PDB file of C-alpha atoms in Angstrom:
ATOM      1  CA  UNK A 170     -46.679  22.953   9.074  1.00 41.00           C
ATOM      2  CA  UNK A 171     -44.710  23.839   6.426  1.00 46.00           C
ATOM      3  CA  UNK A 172     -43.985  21.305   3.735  1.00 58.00           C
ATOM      4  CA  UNK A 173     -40.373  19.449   3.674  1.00 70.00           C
ATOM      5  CA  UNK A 174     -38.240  19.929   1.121  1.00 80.00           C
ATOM      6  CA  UNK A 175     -37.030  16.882  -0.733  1.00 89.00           C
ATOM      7  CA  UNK A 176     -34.175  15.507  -0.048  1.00 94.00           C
ATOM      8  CA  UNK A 177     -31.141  15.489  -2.468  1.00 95.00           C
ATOM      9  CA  UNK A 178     -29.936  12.615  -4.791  1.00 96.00           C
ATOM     10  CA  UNK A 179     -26.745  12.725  -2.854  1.00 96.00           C
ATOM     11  CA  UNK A 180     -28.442  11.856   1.044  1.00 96.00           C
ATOM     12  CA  UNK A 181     -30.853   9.738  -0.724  1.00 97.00           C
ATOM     13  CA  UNK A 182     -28.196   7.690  -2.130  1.00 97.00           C
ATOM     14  CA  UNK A 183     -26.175   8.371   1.546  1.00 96.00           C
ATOM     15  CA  UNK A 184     -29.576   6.421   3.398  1.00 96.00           C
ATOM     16  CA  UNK A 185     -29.830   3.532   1.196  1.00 97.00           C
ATOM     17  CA  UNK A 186     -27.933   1.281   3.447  1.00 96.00           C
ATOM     18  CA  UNK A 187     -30.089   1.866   6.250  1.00 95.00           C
ATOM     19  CA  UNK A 188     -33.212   1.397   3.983  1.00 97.00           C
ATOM     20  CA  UNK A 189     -32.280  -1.834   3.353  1.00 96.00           C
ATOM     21  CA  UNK A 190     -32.087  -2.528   7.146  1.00 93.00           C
ATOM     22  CA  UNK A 191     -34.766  -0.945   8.270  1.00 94.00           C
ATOM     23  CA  UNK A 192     -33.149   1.610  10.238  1.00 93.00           C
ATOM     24  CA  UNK A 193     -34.677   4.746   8.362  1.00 96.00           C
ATOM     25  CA  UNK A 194     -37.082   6.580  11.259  1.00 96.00           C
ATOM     26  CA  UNK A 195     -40.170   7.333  10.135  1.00 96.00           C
ATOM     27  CA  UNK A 196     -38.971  11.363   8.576  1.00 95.00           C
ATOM     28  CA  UNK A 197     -36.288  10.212   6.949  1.00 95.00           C
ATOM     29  CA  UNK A 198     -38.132   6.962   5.397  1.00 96.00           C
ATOM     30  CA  UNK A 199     -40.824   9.738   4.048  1.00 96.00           C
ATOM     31  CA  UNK A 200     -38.022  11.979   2.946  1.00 96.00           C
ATOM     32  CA  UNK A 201     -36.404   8.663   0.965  1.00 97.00           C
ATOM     33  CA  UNK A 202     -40.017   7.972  -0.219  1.00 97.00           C
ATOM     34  CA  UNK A 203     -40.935  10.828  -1.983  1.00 96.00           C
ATOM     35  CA  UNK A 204     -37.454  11.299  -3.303  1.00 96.00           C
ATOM     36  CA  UNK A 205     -37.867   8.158  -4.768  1.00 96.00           C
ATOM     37  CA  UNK A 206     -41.359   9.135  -6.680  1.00 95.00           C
ATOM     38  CA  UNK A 207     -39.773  11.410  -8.366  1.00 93.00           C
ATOM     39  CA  UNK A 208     -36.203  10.733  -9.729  1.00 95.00           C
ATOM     40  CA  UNK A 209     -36.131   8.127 -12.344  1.00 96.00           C
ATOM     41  CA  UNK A 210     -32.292   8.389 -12.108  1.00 96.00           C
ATOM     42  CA  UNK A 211     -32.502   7.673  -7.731  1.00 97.00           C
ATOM     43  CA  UNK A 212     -35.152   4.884  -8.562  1.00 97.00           C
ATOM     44  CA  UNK A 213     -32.988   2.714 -10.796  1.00 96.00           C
ATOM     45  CA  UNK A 214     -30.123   3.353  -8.527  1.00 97.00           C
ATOM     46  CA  UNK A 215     -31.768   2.182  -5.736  1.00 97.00           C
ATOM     47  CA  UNK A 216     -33.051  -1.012  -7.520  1.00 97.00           C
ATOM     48  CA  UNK A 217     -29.385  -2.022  -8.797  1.00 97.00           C
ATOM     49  CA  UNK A 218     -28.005  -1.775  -5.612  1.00 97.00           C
ATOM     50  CA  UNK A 219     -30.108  -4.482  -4.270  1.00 97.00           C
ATOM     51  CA  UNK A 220     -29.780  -6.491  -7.053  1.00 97.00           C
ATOM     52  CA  UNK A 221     -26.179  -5.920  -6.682  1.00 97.00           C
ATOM     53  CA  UNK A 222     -26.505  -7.381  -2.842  1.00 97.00           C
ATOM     54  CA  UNK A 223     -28.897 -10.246  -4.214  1.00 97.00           C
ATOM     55  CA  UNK A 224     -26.515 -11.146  -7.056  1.00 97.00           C
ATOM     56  CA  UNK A 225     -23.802 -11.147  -5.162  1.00 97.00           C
ATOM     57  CA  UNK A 226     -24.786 -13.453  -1.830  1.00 96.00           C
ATOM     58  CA  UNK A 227     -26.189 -15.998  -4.597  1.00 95.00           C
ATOM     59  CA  UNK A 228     -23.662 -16.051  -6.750  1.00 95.00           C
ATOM     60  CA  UNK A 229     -20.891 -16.589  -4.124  1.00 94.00           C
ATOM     61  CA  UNK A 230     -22.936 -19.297  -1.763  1.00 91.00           C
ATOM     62  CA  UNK A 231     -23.756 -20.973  -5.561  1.00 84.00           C
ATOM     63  CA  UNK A 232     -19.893 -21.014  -6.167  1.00 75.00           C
ATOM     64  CA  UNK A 233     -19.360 -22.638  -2.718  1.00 71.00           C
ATOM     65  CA  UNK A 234     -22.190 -25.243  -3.125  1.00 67.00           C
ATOM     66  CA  UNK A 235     -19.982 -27.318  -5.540  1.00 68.00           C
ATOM     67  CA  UNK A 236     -20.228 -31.041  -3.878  1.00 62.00           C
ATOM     68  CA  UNK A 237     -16.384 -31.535  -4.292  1.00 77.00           C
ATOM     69  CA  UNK A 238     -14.305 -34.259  -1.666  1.00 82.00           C
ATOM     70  CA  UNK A 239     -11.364 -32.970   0.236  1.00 85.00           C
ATOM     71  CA  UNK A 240      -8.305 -33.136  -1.016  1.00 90.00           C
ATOM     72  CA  UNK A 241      -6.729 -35.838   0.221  1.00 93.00           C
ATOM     73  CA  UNK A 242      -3.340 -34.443   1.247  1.00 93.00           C
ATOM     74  CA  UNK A 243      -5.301 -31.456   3.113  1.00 94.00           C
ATOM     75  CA  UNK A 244      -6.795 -34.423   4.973  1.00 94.00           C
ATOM     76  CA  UNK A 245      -3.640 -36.119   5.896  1.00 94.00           C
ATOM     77  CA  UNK A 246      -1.758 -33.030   6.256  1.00 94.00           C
ATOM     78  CA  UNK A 247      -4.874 -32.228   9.029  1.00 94.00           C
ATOM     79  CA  UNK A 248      -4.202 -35.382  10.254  1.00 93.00           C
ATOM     80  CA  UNK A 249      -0.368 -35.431  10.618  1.00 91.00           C
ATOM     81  CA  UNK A 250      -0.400 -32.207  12.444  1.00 88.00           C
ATOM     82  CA  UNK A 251      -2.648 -33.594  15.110  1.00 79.00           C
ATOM     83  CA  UNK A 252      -0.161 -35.914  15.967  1.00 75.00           C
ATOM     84  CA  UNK A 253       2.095 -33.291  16.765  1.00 66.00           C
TER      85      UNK A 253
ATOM     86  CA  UNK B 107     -28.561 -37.716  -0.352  1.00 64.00           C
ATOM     87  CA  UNK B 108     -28.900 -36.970   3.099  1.00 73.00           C
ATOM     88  CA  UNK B 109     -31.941 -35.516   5.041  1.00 82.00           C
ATOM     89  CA  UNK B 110     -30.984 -32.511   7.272  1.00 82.00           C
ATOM     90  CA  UNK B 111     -32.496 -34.560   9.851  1.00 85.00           C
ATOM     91  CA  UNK B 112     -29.670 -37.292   9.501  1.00 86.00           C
ATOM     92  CA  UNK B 113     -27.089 -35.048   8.880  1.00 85.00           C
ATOM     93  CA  UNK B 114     -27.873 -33.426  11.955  1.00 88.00           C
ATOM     94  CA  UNK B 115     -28.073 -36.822  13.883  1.00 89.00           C
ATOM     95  CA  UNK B 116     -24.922 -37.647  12.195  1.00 89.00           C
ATOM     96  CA  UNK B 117     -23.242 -34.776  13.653  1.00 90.00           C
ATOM     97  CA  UNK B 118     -24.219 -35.409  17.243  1.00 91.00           C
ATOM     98  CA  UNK B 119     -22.996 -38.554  17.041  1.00 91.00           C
ATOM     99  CA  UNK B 120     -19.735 -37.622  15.891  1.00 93.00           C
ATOM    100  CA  UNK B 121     -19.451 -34.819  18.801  1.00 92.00           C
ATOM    101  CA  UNK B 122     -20.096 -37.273  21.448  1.00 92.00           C
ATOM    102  CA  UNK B 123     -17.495 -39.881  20.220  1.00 93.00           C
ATOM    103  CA  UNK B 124     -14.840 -36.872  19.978  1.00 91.00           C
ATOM    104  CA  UNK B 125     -15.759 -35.587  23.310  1.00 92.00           C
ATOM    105  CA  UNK B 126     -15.490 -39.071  24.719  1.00 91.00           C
ATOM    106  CA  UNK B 127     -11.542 -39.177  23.083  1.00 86.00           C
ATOM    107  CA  UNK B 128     -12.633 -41.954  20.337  1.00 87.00           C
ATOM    108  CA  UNK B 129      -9.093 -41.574  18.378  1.00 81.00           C
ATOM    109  CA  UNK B 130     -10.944 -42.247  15.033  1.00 92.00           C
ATOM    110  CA  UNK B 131     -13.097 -39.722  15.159  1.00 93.00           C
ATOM    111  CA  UNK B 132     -11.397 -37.246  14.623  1.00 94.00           C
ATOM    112  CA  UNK B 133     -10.544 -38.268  11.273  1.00 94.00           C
ATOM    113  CA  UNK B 134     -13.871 -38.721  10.312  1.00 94.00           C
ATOM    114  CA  UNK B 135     -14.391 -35.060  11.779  1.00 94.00           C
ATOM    115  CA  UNK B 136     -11.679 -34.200   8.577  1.00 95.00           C
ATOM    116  CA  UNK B 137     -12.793 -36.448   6.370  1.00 94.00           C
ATOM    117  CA  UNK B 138     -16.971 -35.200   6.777  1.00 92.00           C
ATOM    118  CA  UNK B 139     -16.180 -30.896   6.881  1.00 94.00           C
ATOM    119  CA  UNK B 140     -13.270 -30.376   5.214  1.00 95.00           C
ATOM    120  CA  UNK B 141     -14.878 -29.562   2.195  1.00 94.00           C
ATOM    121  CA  UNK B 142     -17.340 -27.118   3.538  1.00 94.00           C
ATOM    122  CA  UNK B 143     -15.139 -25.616   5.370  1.00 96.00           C
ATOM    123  CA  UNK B 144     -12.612 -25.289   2.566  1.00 95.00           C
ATOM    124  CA  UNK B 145     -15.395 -23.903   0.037  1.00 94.00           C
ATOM    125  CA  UNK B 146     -15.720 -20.925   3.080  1.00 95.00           C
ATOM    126  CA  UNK B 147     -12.234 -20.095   3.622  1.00 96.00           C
ATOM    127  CA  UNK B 148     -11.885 -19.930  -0.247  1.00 94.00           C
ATOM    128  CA  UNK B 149     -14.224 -17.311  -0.287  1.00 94.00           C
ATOM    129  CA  UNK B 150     -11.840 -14.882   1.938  1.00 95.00           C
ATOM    130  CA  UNK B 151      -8.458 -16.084   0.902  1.00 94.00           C
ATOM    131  CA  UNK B 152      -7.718 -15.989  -2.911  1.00 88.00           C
ATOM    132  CA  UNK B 153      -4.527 -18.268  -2.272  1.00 91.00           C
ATOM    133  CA  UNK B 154      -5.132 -21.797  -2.151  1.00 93.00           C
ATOM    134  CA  UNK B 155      -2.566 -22.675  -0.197  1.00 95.00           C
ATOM    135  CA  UNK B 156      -4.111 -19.866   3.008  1.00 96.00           C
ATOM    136  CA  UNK B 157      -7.202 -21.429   2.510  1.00 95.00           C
ATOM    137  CA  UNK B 158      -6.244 -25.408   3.417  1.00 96.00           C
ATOM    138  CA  UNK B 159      -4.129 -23.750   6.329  1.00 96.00           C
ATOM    139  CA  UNK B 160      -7.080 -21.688   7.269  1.00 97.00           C
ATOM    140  CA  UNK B 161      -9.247 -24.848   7.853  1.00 97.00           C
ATOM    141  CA  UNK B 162      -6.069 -26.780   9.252  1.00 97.00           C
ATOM    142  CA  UNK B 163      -6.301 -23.934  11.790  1.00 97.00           C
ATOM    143  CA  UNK B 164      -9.758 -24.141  12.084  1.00 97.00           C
ATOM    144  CA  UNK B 165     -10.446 -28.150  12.551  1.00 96.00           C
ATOM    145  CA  UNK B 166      -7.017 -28.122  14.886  1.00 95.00           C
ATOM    146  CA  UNK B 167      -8.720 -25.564  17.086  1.00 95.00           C
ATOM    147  CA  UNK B 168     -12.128 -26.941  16.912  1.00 95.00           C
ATOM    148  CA  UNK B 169     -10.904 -30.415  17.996  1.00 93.00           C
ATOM    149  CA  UNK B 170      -8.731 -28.705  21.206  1.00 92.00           C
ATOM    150  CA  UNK B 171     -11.641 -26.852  21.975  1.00 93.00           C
ATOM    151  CA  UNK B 172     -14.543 -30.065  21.585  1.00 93.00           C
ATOM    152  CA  UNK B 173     -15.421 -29.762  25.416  1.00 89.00           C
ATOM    153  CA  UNK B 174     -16.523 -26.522  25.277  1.00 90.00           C
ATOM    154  CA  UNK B 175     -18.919 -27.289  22.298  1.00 90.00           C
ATOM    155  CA  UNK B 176     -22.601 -26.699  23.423  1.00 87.00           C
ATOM    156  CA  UNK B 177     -24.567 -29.869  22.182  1.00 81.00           C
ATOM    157  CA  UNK B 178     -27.636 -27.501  21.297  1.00 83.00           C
ATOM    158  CA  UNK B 179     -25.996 -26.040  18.867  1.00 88.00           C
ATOM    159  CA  UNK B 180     -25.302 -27.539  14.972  1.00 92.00           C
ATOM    160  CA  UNK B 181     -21.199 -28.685  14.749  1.00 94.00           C
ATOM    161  CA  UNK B 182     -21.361 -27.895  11.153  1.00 93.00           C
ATOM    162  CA  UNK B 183     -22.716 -24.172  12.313  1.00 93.00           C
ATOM    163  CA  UNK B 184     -20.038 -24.034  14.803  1.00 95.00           C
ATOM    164  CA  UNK B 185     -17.169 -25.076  12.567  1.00 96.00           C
ATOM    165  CA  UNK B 186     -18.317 -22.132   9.978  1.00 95.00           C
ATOM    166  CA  UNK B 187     -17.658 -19.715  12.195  1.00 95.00           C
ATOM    167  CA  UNK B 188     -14.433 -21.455  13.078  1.00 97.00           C
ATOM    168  CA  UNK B 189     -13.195 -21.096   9.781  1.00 97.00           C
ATOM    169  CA  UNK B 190     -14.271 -17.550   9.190  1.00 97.00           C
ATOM    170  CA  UNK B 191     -12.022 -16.918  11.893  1.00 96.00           C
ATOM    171  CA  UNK B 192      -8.915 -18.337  10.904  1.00 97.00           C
ATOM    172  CA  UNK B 193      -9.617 -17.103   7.399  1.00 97.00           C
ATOM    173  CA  UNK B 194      -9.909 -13.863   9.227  1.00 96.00           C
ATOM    174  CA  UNK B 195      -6.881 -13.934  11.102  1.00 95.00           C
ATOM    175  CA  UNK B 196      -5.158 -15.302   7.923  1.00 95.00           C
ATOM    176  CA  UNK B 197      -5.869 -12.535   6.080  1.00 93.00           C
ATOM    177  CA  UNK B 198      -4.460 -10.082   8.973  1.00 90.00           C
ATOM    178  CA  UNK B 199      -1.403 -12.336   9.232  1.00 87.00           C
ATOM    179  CA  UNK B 200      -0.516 -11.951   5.534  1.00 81.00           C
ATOM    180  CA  UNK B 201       1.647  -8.994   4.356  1.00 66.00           C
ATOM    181  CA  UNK B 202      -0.214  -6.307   2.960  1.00 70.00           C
ATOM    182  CA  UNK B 203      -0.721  -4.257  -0.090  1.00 75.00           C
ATOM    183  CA  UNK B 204      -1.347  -0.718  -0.650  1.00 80.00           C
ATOM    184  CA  UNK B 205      -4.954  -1.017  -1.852  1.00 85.00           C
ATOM    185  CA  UNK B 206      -6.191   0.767  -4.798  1.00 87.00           C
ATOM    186  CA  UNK B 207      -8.975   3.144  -3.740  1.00 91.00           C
ATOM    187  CA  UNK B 208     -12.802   2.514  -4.996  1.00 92.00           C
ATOM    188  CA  UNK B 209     -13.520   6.825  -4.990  1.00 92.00           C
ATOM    189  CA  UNK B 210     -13.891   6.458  -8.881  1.00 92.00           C
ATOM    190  CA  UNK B 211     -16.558   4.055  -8.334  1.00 93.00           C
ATOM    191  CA  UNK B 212     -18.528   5.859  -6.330  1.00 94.00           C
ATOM    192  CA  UNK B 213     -21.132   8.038  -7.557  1.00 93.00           C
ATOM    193  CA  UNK B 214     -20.463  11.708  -8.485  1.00 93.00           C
ATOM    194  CA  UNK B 215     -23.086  14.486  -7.418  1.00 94.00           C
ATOM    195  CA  UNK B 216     -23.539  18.223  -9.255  1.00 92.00           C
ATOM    196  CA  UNK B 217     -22.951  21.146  -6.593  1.00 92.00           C
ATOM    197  CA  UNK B 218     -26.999  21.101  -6.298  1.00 91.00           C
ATOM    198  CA  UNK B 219     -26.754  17.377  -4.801  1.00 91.00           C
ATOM    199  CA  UNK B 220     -27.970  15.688  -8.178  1.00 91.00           C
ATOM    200  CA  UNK B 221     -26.363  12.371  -9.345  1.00 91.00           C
ATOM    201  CA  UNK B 222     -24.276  12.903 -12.336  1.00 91.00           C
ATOM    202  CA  UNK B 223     -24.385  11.405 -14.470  1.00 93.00           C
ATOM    203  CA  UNK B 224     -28.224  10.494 -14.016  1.00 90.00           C
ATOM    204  CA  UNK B 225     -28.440   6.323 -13.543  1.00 92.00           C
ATOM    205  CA  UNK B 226     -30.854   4.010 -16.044  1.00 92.00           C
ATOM    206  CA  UNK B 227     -32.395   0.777 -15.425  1.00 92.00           C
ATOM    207  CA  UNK B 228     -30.621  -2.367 -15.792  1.00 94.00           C
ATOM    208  CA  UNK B 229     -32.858  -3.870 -18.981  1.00 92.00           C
ATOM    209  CA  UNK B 230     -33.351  -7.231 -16.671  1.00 92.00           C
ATOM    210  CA  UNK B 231     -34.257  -8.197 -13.791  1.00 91.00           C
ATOM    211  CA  UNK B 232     -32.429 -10.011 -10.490  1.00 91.00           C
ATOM    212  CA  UNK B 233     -34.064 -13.806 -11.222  1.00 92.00           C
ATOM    213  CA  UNK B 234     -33.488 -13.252 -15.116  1.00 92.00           C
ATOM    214  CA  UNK B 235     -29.517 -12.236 -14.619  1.00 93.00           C
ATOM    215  CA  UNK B 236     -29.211 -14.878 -11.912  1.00 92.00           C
ATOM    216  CA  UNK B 237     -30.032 -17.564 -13.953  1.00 92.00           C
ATOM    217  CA  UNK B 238     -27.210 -16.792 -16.292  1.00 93.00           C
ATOM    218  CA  UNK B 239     -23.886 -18.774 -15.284  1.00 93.00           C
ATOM    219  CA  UNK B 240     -21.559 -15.972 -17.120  1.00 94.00           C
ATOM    220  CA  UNK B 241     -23.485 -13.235 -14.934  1.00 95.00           C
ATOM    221  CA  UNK B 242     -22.709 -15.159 -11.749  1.00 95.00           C
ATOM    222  CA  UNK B 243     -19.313 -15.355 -12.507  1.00 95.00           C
ATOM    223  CA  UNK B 244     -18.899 -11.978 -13.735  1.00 96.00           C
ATOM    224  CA  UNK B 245     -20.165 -10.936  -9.879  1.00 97.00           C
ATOM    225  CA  UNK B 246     -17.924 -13.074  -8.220  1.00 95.00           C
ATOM    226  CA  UNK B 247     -14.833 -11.921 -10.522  1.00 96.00           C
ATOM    227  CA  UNK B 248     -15.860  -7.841  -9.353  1.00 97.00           C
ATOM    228  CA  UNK B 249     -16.191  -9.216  -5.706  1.00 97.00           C
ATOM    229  CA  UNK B 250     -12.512 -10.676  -5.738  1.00 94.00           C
ATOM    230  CA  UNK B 251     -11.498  -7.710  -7.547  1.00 93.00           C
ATOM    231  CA  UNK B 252     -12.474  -5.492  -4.957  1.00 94.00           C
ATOM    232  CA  UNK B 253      -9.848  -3.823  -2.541  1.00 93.00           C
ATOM    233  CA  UNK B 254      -9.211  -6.653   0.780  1.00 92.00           C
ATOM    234  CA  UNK B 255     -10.770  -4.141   3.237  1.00 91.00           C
ATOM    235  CA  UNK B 256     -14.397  -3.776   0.834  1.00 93.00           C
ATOM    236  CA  UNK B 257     -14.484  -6.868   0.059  1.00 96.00           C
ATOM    237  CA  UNK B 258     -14.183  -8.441   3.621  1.00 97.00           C
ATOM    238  CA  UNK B 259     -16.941  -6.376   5.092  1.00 98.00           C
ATOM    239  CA  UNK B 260     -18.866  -7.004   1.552  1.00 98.00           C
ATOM    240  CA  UNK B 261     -18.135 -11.081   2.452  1.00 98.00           C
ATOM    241  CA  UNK B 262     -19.064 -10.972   6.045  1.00 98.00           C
ATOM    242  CA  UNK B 263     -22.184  -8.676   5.990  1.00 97.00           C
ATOM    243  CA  UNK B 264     -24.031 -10.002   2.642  1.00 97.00           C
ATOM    244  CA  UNK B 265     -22.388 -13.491   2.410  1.00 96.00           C
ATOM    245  CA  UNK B 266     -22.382 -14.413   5.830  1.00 95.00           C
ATOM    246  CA  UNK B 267     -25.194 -12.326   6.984  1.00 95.00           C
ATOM    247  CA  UNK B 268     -23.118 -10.943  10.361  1.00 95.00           C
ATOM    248  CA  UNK B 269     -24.377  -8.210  11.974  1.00 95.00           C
ATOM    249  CA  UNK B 270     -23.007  -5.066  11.616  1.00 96.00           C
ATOM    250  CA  UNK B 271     -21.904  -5.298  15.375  1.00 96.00           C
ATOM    251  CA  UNK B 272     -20.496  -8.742  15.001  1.00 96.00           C
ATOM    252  CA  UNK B 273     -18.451  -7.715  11.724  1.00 97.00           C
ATOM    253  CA  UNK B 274     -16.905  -4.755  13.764  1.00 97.00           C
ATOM    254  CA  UNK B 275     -15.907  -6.868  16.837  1.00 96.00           C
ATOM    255  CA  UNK B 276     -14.516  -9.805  14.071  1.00 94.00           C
ATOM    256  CA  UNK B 277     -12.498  -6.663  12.281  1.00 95.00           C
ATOM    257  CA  UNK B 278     -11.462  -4.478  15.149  1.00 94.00           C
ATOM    258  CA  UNK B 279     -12.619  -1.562  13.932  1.00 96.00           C
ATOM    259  CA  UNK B 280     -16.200   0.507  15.035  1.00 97.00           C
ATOM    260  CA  UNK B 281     -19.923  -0.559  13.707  1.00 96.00           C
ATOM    261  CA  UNK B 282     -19.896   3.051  11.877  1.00 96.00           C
ATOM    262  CA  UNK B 283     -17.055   1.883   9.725  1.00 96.00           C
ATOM    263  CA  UNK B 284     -18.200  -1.179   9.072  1.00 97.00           C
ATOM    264  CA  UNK B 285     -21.312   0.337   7.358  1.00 96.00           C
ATOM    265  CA  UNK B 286     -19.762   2.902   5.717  1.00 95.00           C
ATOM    266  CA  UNK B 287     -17.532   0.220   3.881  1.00 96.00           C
ATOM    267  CA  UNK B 288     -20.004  -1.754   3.137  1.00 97.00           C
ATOM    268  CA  UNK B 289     -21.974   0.762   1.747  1.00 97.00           C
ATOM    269  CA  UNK B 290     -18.843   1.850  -0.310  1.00 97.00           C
ATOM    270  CA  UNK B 291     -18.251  -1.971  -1.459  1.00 97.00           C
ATOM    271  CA  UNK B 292     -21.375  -2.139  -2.722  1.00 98.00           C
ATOM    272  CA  UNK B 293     -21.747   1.045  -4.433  1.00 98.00           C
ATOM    273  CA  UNK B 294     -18.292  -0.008  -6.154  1.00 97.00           C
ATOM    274  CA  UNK B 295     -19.586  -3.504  -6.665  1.00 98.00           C
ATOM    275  CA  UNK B 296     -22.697  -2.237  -9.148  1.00 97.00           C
ATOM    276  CA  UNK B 297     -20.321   0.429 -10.321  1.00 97.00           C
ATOM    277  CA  UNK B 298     -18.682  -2.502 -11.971  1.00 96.00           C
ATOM    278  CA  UNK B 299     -21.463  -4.703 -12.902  1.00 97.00           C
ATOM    279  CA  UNK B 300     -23.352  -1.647 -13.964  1.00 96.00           C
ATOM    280  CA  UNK B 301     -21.889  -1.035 -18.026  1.00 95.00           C
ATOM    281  CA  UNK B 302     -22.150  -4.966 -18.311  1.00 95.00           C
ATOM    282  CA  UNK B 303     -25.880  -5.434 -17.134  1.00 95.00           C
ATOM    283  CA  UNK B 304     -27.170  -2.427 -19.043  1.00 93.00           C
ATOM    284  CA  UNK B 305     -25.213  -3.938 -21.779  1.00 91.00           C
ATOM    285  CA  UNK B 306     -26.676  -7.796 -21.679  1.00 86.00           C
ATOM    286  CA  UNK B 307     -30.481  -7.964 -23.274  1.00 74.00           C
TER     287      UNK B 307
END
């Protein structure tokens, strides 16, 4: 068996979505792997695009978990149109 | 403050009084999600004014549609996705603009398939940036920044944690394009944040 070559920055980079799922099979998860063990550059990519991800779903459900009343005429506008 | 336990008590009640036609409840349906639901449709449409008519949609529609609301499942779930609907279809109703493409923020290879230039780690780490309230507005600025058709898949995948099936049937388009935009909003997402968090210590 010969030994695989590794894969490229550029397909590494192209499978990082699918890392995240968990939809890598089991070659390409290697290939990704030992891509990863050896480019610096690939390894901090790969960590700041999940960070990117993480800081992104907190920092827009943090925004929305303001405790704030409705505004009154969206209520009554709401309210009015009902009638209708 | 509420338990989740009486919240959720609270909202059965309130589905059986506006399934049995109680004409006040359906103000207190208003009164009790507006917010919430307002805070969501935010999130999708930048203009205030689309967002209140996105939950008027949505609490209009939910009330015609009461009867058909399965009592096993939470109303406050059920009027989420409500509202990401009619944000949804307010966004397709609205006239559009030529968006600005994201190419430049994608990363740039050498012929030989290396990333050029080469990346370097962000000096801190996710909990330590999260914790600062200039960061987390700095991420939501990029997000809204972002061209409509990124940032919706961005919103609905990683926000709203849809499946990549579900996002394609809610957009109309196939579950291959929905992950190559979100792969492409997200790679012009840290494109953006990237100078900044390299730069903060």
């Amino acid at each position: 068996m010969s030994a695989r070559e590794l894969i490229t920055c550029r397909e590494l980079i192209g499978f990082i979505a699918d890392y995240m799922d968990g939809q890598l099979s089991r070659p390409a998860l290697d290939d990704f792997h030992r891509h990863i063990a050896h480019c610096v550059s690939c390894r901090a990519y790969l960590q700041s695009y999940e960070w990117t991800v993480r800081l992104g779903k907190v920092s827009v459900l943090e925004n929305s978990a303001t405790v704030e009343e409705a505004p009154e005429e969206l209520v009554q506008a709401i309210l009015r149109v009902k009638q209708l | 403050m509420r338990t989740e336990r009486e919240d959720e008590a609270a909202e059965a009640a309130l589905v059986t009084r506006l399934q049995s036609g109680e004409a006040e409840a359906f103000e207190t349906l208003v009164r009790t999600h507006s917010a919430p639901l307002l805070r969501v449709a935010r999130r999708f449409l930048r203009d205030e004014e689309d967002a209140r008519d996105a939950v008027q949609d949505a609490l209009i529609s939910a009330y015609k549609s009461i009867g058909r609301f399965d009592s096993a499942s939470r109303l406050s779930t059920w009027l989420h996705r409500i509202v990401v609907n009619s944000s949804l279809m307010k966004l397709r109703t609205r006239r559009r603009h030529p968006e600005e493409s994201i190419d430049d923020l994608l990363p740039h290879f050498a012929e030989d398939g290396h990333q050029v230039p080469a990346n370097s780690e962000w000096p801190l780490g996710a909990d330590e940036l999260l914790v600062r309230d200039e960061v987390r507005e700095l991420v939501r600025r990029n997000i809204d920044e972002l061209p409509e058709s990124s940032r919706v898949v961005l919103l609905l995948r990683d926000i709203e944690e849809m499946s990549t099936e579900e996002t394609a049937e809610q957009l109309g388009i196939t579950a291959n394009a929905v992950k190559v935009r979100l792969h492409r909003a997200r790679q012009a997402l840290r494109a953006r944040l990237d100078p900044h968090m390299r730069s903060i210590a």
